[in-house]
Coordinates of C-alpha atoms in Angstrom, one line a residue:
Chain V
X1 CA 133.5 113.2 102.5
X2 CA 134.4 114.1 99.1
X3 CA 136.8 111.1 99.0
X4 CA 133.5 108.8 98.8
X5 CA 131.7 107.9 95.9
X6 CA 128.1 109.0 94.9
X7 CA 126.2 105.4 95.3
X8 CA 125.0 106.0 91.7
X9 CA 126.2 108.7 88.9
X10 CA 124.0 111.7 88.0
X11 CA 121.9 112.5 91.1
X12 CA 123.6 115.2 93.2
X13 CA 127.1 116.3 93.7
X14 CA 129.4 118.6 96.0
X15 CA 127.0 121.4 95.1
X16 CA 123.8 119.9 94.9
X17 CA 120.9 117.8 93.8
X18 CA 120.5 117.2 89.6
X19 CA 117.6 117.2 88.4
X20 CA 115.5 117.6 85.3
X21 CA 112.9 120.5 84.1
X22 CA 110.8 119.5 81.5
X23 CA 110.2 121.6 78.2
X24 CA 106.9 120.9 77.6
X25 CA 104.9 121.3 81.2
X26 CA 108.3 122.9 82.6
X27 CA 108.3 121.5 85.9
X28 CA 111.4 119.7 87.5
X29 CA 112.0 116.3 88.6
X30 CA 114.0 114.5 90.6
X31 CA 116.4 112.0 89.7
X32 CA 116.3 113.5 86.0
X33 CA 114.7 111.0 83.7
X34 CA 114.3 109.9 80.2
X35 CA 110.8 111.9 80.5
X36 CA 109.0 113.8 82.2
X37 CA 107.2 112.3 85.2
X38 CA 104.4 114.7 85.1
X39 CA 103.3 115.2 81.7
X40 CA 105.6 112.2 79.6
X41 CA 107.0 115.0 77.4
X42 CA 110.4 113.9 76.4
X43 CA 112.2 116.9 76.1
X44 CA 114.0 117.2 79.7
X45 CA 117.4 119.0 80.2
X46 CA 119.6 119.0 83.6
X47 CA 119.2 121.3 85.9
X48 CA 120.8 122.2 89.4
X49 CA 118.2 121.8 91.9
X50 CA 118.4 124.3 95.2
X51 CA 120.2 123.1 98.2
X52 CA 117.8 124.8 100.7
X53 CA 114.4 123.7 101.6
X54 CA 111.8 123.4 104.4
X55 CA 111.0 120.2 105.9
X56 CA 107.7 118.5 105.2
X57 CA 107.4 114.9 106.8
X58 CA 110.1 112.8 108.3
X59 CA 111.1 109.5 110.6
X60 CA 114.1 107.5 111.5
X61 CA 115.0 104.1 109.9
X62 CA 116.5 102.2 112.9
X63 CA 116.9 98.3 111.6
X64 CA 119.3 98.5 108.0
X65 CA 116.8 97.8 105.8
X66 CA 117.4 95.1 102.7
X67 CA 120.4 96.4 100.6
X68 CA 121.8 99.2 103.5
X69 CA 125.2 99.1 104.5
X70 CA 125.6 102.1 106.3
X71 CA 124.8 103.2 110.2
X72 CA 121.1 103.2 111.9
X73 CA 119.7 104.4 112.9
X74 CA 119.1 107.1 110.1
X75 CA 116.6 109.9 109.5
X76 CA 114.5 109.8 106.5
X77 CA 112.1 112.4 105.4
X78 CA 111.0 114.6 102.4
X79 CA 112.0 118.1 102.2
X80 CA 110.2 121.1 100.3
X81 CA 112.2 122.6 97.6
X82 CA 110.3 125.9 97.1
X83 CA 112.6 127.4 94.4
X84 CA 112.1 124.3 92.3
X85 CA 108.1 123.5 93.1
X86 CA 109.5 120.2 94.3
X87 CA 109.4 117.7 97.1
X88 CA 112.2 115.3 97.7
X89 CA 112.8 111.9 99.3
X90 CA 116.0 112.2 101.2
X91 CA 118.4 110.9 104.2
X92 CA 118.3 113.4 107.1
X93 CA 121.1 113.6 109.5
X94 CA 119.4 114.0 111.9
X95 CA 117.9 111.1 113.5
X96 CA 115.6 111.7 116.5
X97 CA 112.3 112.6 115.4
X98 CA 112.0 115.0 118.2
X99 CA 114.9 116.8 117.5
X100 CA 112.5 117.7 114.1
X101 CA 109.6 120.2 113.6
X102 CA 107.3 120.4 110.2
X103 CA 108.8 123.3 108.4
X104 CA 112.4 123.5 110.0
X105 CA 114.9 124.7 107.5
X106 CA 116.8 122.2 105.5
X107 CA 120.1 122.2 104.2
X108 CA 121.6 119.9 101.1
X109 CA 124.7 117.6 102.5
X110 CA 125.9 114.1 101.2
X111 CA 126.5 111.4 104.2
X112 CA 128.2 108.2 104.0
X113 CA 126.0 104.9 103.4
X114 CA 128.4 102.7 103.4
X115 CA 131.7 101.5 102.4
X116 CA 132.9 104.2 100.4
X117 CA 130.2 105.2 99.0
X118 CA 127.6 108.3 99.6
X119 CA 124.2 109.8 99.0
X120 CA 122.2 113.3 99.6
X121 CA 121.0 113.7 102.2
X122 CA 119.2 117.0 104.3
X123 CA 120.3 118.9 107.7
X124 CA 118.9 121.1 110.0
X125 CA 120.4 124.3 108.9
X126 CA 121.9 126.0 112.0
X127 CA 121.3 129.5 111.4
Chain T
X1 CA 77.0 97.2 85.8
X2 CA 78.3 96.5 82.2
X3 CA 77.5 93.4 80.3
X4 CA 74.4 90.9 80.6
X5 CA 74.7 88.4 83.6
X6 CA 75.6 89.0 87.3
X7 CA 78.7 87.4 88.5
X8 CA 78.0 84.9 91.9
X9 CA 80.2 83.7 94.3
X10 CA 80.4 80.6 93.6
X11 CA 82.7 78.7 96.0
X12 CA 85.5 79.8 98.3
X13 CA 88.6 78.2 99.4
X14 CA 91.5 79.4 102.0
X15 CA 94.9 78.2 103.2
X16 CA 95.6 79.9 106.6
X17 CA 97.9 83.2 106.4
X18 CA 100.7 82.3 108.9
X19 CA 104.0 80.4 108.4
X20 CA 104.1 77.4 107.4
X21 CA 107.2 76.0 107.1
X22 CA 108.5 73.9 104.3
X23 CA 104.9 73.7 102.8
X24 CA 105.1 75.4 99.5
X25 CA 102.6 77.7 97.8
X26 CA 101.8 76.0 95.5
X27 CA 100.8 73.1 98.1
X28 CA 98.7 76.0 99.7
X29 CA 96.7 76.6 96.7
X30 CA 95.9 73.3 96.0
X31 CA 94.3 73.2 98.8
X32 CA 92.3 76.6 98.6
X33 CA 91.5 75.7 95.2
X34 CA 90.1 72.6 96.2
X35 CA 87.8 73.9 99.0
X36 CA 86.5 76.3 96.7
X37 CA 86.1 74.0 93.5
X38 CA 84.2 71.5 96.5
X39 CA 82.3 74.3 97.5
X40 CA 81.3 75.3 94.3
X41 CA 79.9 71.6 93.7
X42 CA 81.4 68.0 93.0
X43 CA 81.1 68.8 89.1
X44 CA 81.9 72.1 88.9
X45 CA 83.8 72.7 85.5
X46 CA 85.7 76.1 84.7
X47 CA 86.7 77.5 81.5
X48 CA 90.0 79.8 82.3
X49 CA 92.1 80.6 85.6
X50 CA 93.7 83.7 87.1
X51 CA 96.5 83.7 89.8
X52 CA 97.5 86.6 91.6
X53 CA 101.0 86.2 92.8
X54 CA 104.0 88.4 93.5
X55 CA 106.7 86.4 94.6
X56 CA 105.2 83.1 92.9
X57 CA 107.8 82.9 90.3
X58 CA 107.1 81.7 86.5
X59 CA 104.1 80.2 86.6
X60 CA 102.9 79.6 89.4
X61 CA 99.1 79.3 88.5
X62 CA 100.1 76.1 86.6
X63 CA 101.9 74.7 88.8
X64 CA 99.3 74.6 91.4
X65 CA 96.6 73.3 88.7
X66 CA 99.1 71.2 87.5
X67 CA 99.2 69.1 90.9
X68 CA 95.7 68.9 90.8
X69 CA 95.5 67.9 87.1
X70 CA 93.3 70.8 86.4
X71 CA 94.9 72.1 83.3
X72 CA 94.3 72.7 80.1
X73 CA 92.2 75.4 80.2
X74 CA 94.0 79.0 80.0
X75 CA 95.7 79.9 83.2
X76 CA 96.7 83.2 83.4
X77 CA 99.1 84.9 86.4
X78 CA 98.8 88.0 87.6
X79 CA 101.0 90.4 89.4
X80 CA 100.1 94.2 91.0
X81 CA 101.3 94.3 94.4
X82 CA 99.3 93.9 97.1
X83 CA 95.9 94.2 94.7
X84 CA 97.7 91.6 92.8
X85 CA 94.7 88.6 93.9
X86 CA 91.7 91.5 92.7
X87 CA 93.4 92.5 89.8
X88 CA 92.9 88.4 89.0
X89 CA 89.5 89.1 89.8
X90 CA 88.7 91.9 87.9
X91 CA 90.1 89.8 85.0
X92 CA 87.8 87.2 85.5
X93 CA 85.1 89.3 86.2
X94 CA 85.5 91.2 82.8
X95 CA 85.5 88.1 81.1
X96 CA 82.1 86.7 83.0
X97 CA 80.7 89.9 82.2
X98 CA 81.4 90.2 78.2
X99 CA 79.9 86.3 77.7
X100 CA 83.3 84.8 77.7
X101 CA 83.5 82.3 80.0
X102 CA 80.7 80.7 82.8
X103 CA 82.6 79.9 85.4
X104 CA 86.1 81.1 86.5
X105 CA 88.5 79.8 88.9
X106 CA 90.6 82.7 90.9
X107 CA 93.0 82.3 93.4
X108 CA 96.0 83.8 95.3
X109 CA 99.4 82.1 96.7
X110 CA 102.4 83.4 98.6
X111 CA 105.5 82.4 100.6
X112 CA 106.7 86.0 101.2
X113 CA 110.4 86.3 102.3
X114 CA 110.5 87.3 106.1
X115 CA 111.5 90.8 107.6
X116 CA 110.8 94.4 105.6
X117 CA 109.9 93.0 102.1
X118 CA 112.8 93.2 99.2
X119 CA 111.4 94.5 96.0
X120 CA 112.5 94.1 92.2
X121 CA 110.9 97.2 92.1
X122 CA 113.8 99.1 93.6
X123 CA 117.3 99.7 91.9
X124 CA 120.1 98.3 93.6
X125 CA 121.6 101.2 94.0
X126 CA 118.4 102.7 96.1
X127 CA 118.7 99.8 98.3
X128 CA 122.4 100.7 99.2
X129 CA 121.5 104.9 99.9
X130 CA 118.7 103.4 102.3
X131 CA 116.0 104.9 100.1
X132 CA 114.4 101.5 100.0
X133 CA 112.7 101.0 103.4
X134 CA 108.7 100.0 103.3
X135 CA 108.0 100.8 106.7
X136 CA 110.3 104.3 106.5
X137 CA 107.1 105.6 103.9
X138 CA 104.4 104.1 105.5
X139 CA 105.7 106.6 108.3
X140 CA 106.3 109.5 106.6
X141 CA 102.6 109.0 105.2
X142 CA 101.4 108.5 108.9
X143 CA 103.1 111.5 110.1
X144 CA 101.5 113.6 107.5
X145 CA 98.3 112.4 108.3
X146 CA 99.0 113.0 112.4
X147 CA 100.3 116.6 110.9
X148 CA 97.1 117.3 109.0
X149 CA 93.8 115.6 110.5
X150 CA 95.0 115.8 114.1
X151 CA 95.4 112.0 114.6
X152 CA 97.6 111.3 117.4
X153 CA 99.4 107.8 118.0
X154 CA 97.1 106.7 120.3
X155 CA 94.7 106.8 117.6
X156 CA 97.0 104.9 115.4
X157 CA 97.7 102.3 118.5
X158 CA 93.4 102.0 118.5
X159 CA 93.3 100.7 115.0
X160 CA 95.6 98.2 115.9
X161 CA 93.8 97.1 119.6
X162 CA 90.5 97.0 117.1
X163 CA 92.0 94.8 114.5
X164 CA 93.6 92.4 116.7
X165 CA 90.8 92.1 119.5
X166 CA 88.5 91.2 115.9
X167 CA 91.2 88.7 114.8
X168 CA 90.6 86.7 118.3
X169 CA 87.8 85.1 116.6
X170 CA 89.8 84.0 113.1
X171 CA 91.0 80.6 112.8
X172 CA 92.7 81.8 109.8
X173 CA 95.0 84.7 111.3
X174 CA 98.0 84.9 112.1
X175 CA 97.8 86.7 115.5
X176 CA 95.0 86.1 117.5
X177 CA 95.8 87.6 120.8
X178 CA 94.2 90.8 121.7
X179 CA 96.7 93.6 122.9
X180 CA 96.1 96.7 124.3
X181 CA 96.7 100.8 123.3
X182 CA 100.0 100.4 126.1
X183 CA 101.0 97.3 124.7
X184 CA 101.0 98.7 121.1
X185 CA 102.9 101.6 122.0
X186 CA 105.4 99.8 123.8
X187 CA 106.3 98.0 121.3
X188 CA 109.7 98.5 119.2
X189 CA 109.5 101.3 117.7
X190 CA 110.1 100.9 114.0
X191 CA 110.0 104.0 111.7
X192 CA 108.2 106.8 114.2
X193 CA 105.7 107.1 114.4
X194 CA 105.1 103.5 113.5
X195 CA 105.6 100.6 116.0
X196 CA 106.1 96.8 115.6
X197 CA 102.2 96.3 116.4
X198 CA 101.3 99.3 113.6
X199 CA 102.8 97.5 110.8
X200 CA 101.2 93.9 109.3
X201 CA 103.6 91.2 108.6
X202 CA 104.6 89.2 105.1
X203 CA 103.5 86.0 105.6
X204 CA 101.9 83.0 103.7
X205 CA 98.6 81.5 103.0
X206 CA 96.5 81.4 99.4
X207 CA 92.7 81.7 98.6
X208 CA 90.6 80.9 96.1
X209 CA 87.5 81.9 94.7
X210 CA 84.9 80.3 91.6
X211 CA 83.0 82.9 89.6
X212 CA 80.1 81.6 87.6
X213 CA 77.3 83.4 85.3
X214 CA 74.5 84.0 87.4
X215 CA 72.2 85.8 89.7
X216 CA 71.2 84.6 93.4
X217 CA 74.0 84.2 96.1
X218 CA 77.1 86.2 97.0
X219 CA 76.6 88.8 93.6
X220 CA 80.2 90.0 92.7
X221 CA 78.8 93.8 91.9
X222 CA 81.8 95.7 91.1
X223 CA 85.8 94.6 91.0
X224 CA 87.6 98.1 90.0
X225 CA 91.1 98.6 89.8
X226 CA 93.4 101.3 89.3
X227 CA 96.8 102.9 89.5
X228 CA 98.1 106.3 90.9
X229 CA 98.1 109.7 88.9
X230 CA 101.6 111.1 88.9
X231 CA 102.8 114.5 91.0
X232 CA 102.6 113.4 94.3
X233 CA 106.2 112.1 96.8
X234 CA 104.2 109.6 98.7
X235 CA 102.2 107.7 96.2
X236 CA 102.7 103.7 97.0
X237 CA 104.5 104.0 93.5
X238 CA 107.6 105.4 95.9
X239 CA 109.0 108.0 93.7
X240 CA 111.8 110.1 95.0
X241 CA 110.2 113.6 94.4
X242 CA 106.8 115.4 93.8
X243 CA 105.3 118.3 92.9
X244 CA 104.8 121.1 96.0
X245 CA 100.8 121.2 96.3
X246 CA 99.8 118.4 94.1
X247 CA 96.8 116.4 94.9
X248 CA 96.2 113.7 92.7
X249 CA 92.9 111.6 93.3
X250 CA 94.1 108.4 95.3
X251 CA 94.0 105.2 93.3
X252 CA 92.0 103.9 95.9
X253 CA 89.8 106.6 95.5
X254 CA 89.8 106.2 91.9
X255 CA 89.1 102.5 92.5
X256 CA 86.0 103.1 94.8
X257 CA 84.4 105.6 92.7
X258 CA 84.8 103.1 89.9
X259 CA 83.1 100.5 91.5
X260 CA 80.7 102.1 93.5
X261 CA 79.2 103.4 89.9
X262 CA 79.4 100.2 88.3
X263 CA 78.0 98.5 91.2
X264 CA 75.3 101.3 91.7
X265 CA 75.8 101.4 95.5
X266 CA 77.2 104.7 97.7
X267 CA 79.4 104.4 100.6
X268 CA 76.6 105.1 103.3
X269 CA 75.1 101.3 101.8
X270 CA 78.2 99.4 102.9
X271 CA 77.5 96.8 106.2
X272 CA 80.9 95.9 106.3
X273 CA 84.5 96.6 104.9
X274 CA 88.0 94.8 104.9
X275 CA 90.7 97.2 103.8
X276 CA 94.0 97.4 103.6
X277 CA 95.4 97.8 107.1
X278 CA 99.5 97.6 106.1
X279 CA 100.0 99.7 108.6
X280 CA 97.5 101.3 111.0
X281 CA 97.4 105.2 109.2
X282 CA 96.6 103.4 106.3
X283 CA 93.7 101.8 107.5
X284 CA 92.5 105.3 108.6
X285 CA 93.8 107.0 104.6
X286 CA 91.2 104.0 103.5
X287 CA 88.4 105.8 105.3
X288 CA 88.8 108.8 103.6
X289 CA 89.3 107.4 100.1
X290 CA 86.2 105.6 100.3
X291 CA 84.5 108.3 101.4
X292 CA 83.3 106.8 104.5
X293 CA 84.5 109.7 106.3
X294 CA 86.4 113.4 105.9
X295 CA 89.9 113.6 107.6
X296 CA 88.8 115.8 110.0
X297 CA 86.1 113.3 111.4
X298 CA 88.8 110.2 111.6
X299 CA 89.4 110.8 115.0
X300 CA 85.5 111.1 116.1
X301 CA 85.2 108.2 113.8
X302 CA 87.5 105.6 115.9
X303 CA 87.0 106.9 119.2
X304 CA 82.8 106.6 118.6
X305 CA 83.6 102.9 117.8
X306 CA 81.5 103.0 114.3
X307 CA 84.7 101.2 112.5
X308 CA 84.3 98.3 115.5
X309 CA 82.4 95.4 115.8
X310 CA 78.6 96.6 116.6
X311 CA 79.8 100.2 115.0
X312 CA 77.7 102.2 112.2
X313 CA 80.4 100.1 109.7
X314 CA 82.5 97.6 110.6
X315 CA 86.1 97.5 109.0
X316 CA 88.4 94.9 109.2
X317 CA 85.9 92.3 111.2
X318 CA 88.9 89.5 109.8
X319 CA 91.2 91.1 112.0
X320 CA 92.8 93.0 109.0
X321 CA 96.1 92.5 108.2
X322 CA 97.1 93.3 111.3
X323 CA 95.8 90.2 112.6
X324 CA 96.1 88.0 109.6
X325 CA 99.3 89.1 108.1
X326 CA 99.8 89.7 104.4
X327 CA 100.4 86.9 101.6
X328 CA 100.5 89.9 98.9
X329 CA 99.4 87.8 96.4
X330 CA 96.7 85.9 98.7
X331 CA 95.8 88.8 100.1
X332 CA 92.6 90.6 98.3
X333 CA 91.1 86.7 97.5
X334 CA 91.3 86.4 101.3
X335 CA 88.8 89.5 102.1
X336 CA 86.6 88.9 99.7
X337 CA 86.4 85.0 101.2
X338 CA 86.0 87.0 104.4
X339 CA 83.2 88.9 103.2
X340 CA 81.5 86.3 101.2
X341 CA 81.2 84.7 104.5
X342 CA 79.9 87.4 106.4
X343 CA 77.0 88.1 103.8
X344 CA 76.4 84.5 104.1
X345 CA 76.2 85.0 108.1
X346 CA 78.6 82.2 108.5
X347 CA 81.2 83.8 111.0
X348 CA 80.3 82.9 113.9
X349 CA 81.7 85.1 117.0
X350 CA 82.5 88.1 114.5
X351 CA 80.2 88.5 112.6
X352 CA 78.6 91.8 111.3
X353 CA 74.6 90.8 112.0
X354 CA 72.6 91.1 108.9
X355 CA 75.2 92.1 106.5
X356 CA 73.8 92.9 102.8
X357 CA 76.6 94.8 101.3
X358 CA 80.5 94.3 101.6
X359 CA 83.2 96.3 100.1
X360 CA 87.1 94.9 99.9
X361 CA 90.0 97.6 99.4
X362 CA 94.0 97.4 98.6
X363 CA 96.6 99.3 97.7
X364 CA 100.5 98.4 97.5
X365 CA 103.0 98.4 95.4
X366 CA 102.8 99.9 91.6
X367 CA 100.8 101.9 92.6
X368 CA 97.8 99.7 92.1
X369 CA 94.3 99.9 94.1
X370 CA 91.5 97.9 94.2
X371 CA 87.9 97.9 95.0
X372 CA 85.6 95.1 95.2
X373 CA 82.0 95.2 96.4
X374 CA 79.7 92.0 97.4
X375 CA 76.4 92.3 97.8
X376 CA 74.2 89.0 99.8

């Protein structure tokens, strides 16, 4: 897996998701950005987002969409981030909805999407 | 309601929403715009023209007046998504309104790609992770709302059997057989909980509407439009996070509460509404942003039939996009064509009896929402 390369520079790594926390309103963001996306402020530094969270909504991709070069079908979702006050769009490996419950643990992981390339994405933490 | 004159109807024009083959948009829109000018009267004159168009290219305005000979006059074209035809009316509104122009020509053309819509809007690289589906938020919106008003897919599977079994009796939709709640969820499931049936299709079509100074007719009473506030993951502006426990005031509702203060009229006044059924939980999201009902009433609501045909307030009585499919650009010009002609009382077998007051929603891409409200 770490062979693969992250399908852009700057959003997540072995460790993690990178993000941004703004000086001004200081709340995070994900992908980090210029500014803010809450307030506009630009004063935003990088921070290391957490790599557990809770699951808050979720489905399964099952046609490639425009773009997509990796396997269907794929879950999708967006995952609570407690620590960091945020919510996340992200890739899920698992993907049968039923297999999923609102609230199930969630675990940071990177997944192939293609040819040798990677994103972030969440699992079902097995503990 | 700002400025001096009403706004009026005027004249309305449509191009069926379907596929069409080789014709081009442009060809479309010469032909809405021509029903509408003819409606309007042999001699009717306008000062200034607004497209709405997403996928039109540079343009795209002129080159439909241009095959009409038409120009001269400022043409200006517009793009916001889905509300990208009311935004162009909003504009022309405005202008009616301050004394700036008489009579306005506004119209909507599209030749959508087929399949899930590809989007400028996304960077490639968010294409490639797969963080660029349409249909994959439209779910994860859906199951939110199943999660936290206690709509199940049935229900969503019921907006889809009303919308369709209303688009029977449209000339101008796309699909016009009736299916049923077994049929809808039998069908290929796309993003759970959404199915084929759940989702509207791109397609093609254009309309066209004339504005003029004026009281009597079709009064144009209010054409808001807004975008989203920031914090929240599943705005339609498709950020990739969000703050835990933000709420931000829906566009849409933004939009309504905009126009239903300009246009003086609550939500328990409306006879009938079109709104923007992408995919069936967001027919149901439109509801609740227009205050027609709470989210813990939306399942009472559909399953007492007051959003049907013969209900307390019809939505959709086109068929929606369900029905019609979506010409993103066409799109907003066609319901408020729609609902011109059912406050005329020219629809025939669907028909909202006695209509007085229309309202016309959308929301896509941006985020931009728009509200529009008629009034016979």
């Amino acid at each position: 897996m770490s062979e693969l390369a992250p399908v852009t520079e700057g959003l997540f790594d072995a460790d993690g998701l990178i993000g941004g926390a703004c000086g001004t309103c200081e709340e995070r963001h994900f992908p980090q950005a210029g500014h803010c996306p809450w307030c506009g402020a630009a004063a935003v530094s990088t921070v290391r987002l957490s790599s557990e969270g809770s699951l808050w909504s979720w489905t399964a991709v099952q046609t490639a969409p425009p773009g997509y070069e990796g396997s269907v079908p794929f879950g999708f979702g967006v995952v609570d981030l407690p620590a960091d006050g945020l919510q996340v769009v992200t890739l899920l490996t698992e993907s049968d909805p039923e297999r999923l419950h609102v609230g199930d643990a969630m675990r940071f992981t990177t997944v192939p999407v293609g040819d040798g390339v990677s994103s972030w994405a969440f699992s079902p933490s097995t503990t | 309601m700002s400025g001096t004159a009403g706004v009026q109807i005027a004249g309305t024009g449509l191009y069926p929403f379907g596929r069409h083959g080789d014709l081009s948009a442009t060809a479309m829109g010469a032909l809405a715009v021509r029903q509408a000018l003819n409606e309007a009267g042999r001699d009717t004159k306008f000062q200034a023209a607004f497209c709405g168009t997403a996928y039109g290219g540079v343009a795209a305005g002129h080159r439909v007046l241009s095959e009409l000979a038409l120009t001269g006059g400022p043409i200006v074209d517009i793009e916001a998504g889905c509300a990208s035809g009311a935004a162009a009316l909003s504009m022309a509104a405005a202008a009616i309104r301050a004394g700036q122009y008489e009579t306005v020509l506004v119209f909507g053309i599209e030749k959508m790609p087929k399949g899930i819509i590809r989007s400028s809007f996304f960077d490639p690289w968010r294409e490639q992770a797969g963080l660029a589906a349409a249909p994959a938020y439209f779910a994860l919106r859906a199951q939110r709302l199943m999660l936290d008003s206690g709509i199940t897919k049935e229900h969503l599977a019921a907006v889809v059997v009303k919308n369709r079994s209303q688009g029977v009796h449209n000339e101008m939709a796309m699909f016009r057989k009736a299916v049923t709640v077994e049929d809808v969820l039998a069908s290929k499931v796309v993003c759970e909980p959404l199915r084929l049936f759940m989702l509207c299709s791109p397609n093609e079509g254009a309309a066209a509407v004339v504005l003029r100074a004026g009281s009597g007719g079709v009064q144009l009473r209010a054409a808001a439009l807004r975008s989203h506030l920031p914090g929240h993951v599943l705005n339609e502006g498709s950020p990739l996070s969000g703050l835990i426990d933000s709420d931000p005031i829906p566009p849409t509702a933004l939009a309504a509460a905009d126009a239903y203060a300009s246009a003086g009229i609550g939500p328990a006044e409306l006879d009938v509404v079109e709104c923007q059924d992408t995919d069936a939980a967001r027919e149901l999201l439109a509801y609740v942003e227009l205050g027609l009902c709470a989210p813990d009433e939306l399942g009472s609501m559909l399953d007492s039939g007051a959003t049907a045909m013969g209900g307390r307030i019809p939505v959709n009585p086109s068929g929606g996009l369900l029905s019609k499919g979506e010409p993103l650009g066409a799109s907003a010009i066609g319901q408020v064509v729609e609902l011109t002609h059912q406050l005329q009382g020219r629809c025939g077998p669907r028909q909202v009896d006695g209509a007085q007051v229309a309202l016309a929603q959308t929301i896509g891409r941006g985020a931009n929402a728009s509200v529009t409200i008629l009034s016979a």
